[in-house]
mmCIF file of C-alpha atoms in Angstrom:
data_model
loop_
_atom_site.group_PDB
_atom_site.id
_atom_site.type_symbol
_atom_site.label_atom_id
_atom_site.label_comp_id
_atom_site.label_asym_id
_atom_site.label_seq_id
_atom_site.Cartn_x
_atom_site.Cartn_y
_atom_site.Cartn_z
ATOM 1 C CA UNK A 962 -0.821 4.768 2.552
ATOM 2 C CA UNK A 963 -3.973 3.156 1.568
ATOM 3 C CA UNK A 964 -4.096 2.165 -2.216
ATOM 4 C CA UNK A 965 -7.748 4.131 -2.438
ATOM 5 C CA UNK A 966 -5.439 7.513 -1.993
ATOM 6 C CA UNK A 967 -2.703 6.910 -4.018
ATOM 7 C CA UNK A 968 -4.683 6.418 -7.821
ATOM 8 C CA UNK A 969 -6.719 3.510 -7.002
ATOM 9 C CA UNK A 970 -10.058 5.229 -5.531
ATOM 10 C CA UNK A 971 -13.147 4.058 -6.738
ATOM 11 C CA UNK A 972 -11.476 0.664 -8.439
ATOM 12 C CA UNK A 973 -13.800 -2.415 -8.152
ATOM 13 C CA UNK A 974 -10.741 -4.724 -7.594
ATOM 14 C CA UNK A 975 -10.285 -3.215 -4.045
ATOM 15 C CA UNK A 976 -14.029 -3.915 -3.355
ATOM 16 C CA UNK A 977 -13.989 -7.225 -4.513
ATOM 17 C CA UNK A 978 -10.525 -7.954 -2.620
ATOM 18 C CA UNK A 979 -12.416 -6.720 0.521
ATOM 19 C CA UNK A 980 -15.569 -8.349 0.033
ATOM 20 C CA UNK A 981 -13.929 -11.895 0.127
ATOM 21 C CA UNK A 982 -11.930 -11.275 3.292
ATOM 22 C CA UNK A 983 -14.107 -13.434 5.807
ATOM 23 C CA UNK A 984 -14.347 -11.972 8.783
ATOM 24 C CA UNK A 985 -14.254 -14.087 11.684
ATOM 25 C CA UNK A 986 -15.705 -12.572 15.569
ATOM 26 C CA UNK A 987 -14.230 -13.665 18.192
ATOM 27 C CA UNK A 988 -11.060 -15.487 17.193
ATOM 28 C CA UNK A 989 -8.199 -16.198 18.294
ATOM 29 C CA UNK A 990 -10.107 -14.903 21.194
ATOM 30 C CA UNK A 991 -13.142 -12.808 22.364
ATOM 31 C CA UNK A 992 -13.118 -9.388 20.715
ATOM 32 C CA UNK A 993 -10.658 -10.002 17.818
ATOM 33 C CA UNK A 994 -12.804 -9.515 14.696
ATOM 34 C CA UNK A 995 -10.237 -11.845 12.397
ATOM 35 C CA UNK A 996 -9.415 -11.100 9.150
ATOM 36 C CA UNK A 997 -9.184 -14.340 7.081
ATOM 37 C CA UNK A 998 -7.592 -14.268 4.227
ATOM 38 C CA UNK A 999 -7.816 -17.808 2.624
ATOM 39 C CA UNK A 1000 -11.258 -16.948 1.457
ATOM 40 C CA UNK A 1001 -9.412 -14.494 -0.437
ATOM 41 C CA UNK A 1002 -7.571 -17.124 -1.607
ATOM 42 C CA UNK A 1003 -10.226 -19.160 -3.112
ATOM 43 C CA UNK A 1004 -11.500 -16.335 -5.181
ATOM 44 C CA UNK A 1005 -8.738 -17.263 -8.370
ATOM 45 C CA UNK A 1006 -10.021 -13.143 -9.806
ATOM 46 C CA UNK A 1007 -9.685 -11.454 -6.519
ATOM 47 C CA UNK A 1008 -6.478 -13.180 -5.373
ATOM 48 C CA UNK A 1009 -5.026 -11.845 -9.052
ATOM 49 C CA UNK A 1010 -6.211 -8.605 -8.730
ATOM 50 C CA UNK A 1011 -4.818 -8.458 -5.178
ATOM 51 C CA UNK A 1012 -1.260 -9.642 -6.275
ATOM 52 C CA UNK A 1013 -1.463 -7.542 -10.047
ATOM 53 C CA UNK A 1014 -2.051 -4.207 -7.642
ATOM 54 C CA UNK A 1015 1.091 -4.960 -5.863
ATOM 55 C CA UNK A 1016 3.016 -6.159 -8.924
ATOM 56 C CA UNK A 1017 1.706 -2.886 -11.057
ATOM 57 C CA UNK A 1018 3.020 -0.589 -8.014
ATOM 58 C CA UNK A 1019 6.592 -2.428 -8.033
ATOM 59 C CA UNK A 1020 7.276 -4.014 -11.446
ATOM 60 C CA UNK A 1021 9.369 0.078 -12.249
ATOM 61 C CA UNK A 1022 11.119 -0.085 -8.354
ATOM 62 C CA UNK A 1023 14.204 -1.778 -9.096
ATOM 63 C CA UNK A 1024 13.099 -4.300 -6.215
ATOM 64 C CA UNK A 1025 15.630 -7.080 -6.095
ATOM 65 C CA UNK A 1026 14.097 -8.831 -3.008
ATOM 66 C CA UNK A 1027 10.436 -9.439 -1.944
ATOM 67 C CA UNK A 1028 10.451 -10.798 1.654
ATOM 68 C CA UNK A 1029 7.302 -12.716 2.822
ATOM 69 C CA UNK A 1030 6.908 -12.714 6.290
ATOM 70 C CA UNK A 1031 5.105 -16.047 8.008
ATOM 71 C CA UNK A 1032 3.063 -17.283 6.742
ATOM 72 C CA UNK A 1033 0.390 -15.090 5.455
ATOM 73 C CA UNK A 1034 3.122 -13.426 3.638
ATOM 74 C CA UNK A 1035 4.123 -16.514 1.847
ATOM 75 C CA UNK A 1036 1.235 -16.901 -0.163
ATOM 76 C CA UNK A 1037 1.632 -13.234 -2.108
ATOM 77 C CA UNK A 1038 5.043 -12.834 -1.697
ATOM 78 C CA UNK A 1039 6.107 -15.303 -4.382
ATOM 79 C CA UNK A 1040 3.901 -14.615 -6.981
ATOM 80 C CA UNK A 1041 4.942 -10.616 -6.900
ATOM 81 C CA UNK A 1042 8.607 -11.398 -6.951
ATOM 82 C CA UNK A 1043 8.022 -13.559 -10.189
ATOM 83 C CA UNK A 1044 6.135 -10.771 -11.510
ATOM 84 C CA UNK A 1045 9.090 -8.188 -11.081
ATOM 85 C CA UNK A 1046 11.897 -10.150 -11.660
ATOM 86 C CA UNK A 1047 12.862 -10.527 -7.650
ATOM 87 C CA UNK A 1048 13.488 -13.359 -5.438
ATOM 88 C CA UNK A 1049 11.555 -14.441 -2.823
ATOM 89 C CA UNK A 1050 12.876 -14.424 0.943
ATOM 90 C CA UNK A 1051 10.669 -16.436 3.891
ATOM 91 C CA UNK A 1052 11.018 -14.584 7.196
ATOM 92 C CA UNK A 1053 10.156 -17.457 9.122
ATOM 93 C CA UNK A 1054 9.513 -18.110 12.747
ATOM 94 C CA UNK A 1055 11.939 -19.237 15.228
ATOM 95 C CA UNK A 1056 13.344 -23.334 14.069
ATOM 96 C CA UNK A 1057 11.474 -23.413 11.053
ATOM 97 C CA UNK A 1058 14.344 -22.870 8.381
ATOM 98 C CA UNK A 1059 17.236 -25.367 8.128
ATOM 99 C CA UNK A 1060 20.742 -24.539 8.031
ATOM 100 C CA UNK A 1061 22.316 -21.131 9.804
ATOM 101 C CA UNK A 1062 19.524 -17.985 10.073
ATOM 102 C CA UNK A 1063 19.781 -14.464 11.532
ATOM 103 C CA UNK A 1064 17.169 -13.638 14.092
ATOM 104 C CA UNK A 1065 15.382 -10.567 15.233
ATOM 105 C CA UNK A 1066 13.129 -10.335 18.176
ATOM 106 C CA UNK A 1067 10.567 -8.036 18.434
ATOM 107 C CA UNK A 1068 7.487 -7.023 21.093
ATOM 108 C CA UNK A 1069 3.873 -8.426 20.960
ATOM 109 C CA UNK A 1070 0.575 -7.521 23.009
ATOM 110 C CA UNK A 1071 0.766 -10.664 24.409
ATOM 111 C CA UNK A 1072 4.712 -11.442 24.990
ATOM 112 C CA UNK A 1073 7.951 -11.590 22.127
ATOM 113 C CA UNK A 1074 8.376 -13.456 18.867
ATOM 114 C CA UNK A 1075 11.122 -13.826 16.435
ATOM 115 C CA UNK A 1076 11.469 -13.680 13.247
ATOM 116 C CA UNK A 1077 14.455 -15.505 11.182
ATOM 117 C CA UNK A 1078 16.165 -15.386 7.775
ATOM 118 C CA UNK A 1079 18.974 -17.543 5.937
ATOM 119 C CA UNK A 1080 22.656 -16.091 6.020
ATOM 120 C CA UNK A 1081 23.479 -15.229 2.590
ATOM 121 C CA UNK A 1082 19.523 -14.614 1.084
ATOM 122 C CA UNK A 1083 20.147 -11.381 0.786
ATOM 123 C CA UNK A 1084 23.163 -8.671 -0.089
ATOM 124 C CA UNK A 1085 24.056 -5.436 0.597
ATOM 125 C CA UNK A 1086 22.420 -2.893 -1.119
ATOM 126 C CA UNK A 1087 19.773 -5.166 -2.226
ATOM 127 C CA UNK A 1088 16.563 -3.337 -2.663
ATOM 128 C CA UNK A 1089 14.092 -5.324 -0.519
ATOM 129 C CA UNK A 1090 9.885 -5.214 -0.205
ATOM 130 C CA UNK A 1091 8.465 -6.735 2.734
ATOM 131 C CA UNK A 1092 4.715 -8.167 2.213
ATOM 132 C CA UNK A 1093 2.261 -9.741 4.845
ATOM 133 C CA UNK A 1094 -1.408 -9.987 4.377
ATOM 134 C CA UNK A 1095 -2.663 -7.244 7.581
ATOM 135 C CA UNK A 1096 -0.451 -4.343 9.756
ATOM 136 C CA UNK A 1097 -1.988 -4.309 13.162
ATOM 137 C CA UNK A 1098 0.432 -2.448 15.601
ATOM 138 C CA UNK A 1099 3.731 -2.883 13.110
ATOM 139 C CA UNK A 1100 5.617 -4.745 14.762
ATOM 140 C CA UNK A 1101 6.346 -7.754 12.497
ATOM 141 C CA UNK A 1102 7.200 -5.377 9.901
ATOM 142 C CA UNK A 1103 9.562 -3.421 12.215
ATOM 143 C CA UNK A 1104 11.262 -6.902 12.948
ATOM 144 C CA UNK A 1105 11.549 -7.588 9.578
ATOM 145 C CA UNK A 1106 12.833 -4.278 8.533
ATOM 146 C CA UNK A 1107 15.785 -4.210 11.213
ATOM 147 C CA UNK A 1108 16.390 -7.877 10.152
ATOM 148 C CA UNK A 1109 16.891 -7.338 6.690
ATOM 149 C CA UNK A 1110 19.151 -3.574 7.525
ATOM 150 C CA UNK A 1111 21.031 -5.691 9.284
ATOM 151 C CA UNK A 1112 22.492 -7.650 6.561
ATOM 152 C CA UNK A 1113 22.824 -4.345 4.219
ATOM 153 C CA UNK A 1114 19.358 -4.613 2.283
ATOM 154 C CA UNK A 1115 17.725 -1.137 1.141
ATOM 155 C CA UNK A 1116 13.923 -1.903 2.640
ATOM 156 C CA UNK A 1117 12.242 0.427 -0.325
ATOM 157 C CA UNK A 1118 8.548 -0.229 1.092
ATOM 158 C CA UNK A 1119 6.345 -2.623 3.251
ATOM 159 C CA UNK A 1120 2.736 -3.982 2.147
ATOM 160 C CA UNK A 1121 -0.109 -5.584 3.430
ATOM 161 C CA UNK A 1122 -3.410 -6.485 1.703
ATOM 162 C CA UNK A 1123 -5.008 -5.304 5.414
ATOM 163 C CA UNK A 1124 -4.595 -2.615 7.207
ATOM 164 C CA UNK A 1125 -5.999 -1.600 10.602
ATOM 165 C CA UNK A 1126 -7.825 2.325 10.056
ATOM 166 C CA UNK A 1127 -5.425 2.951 13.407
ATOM 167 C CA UNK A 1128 -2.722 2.892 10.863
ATOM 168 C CA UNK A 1129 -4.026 5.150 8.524
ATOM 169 C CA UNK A 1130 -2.366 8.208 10.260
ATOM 170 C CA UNK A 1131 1.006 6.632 10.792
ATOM 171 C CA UNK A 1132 2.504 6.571 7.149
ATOM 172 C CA UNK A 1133 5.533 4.810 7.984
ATOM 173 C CA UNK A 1134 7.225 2.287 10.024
ATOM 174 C CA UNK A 1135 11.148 2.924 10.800
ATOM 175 C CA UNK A 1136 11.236 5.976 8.365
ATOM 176 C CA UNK A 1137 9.649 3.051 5.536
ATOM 177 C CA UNK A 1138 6.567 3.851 3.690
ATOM 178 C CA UNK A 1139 3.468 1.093 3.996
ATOM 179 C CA UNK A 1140 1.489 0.259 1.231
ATOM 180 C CA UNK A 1141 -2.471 -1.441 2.096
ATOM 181 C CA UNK A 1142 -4.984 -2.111 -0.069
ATOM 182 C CA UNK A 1143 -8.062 -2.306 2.205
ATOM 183 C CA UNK A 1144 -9.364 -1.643 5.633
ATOM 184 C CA UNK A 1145 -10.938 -4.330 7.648
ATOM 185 C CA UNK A 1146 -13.929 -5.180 7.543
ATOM 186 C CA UNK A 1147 -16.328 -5.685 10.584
ATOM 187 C CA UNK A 1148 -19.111 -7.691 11.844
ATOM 188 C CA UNK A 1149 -21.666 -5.457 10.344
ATOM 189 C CA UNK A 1150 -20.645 -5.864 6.347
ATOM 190 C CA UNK A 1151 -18.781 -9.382 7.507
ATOM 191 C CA UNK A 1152 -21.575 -12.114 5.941
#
């Protein structure tokens, strides 16, 4: 669900949040309008507002685990589990943790990718939010779901600061709810 529907219509934060997404045209490749996010990142009140509307929707959850995936979903995923009182798990790619990991595979556009987590970071019955910065077809966040179920976690939620309008009508993602504060933005309202 988009954050506009559930109590937060008409809030400047989710303006401002979209207005300093950059878009870029044509990258990685022709036709992909990307969503850039670091310009987010430089604006120190919209980059709080972004991570206070997550932290205000999860601080009552009883969230025990906020799991960022790579790497977009390192940079909020920290500061929200410090907020509520929950630790912070990287979902990393494939070789990029030390020591023993769990993997999960999982279906692109353009071919597979992985996603791995330490053994132990989480426990059963751990209550568990998975963040990213944008949902596109879901399929990170359905990796990172079935990785985390695996080792007994309770996924309560996933959220994204972007999410594609496609989306919009699909409210879930393995029978888990998705959270997004703002639709992209195209090349018309991009600069």
């Amino acid at each position: 669900m988009f954050a506009a529907e559930n109590g937060l219509r008409g809030d400047p934060r989710l303006e401002a949040i979209s207005e300093a997404i950059r878009v870029v045209p044509h990258f990685p490749k022709q036709g992909i309008m990307f969503q850039d996010i670091t310009t987010l990142l430089l604006d120190p009140k919209a980059f709080k507002d972004t991570v206070d509307i997550f932290v205000d929707r999860y601080r009552d959850m009883d969230i025990s685990v906020v799991a960022g995936v790579e790497a977009r979903g390192f940079m909020f995923g920290p500061s929200i589990a410090l907020a509520i009182g929950a630790k912070f798990v990287p979902l990393s790619k494939p070789r990029k943790l030390p020591g023993k990991v769990i993997s999960e595979a999982y279906e692109l556009e353009y071919g597979t990718d992985c996603l791995e987590m330490h053994i132990g970071a989480v426990q059963p019955g751990e209550r568990a939010l998975v963040i990213d910065d944008l949902i596109a077809t879901g399929g990170t966040f359905s990796a990172a779901i079935r990785l985390l179920e695996r080792v007994g976690a309770e996924v309560v939620e996933c959220a994204c600061v972007i999410g594609l309008p496609e989306v919009k009508g699909q409210c879930r993602l393995n029978g888990k709810p998705i959270y997004i504060l703002v639709e992209p933005r195209g090349i018309d309202n991009c600069c």
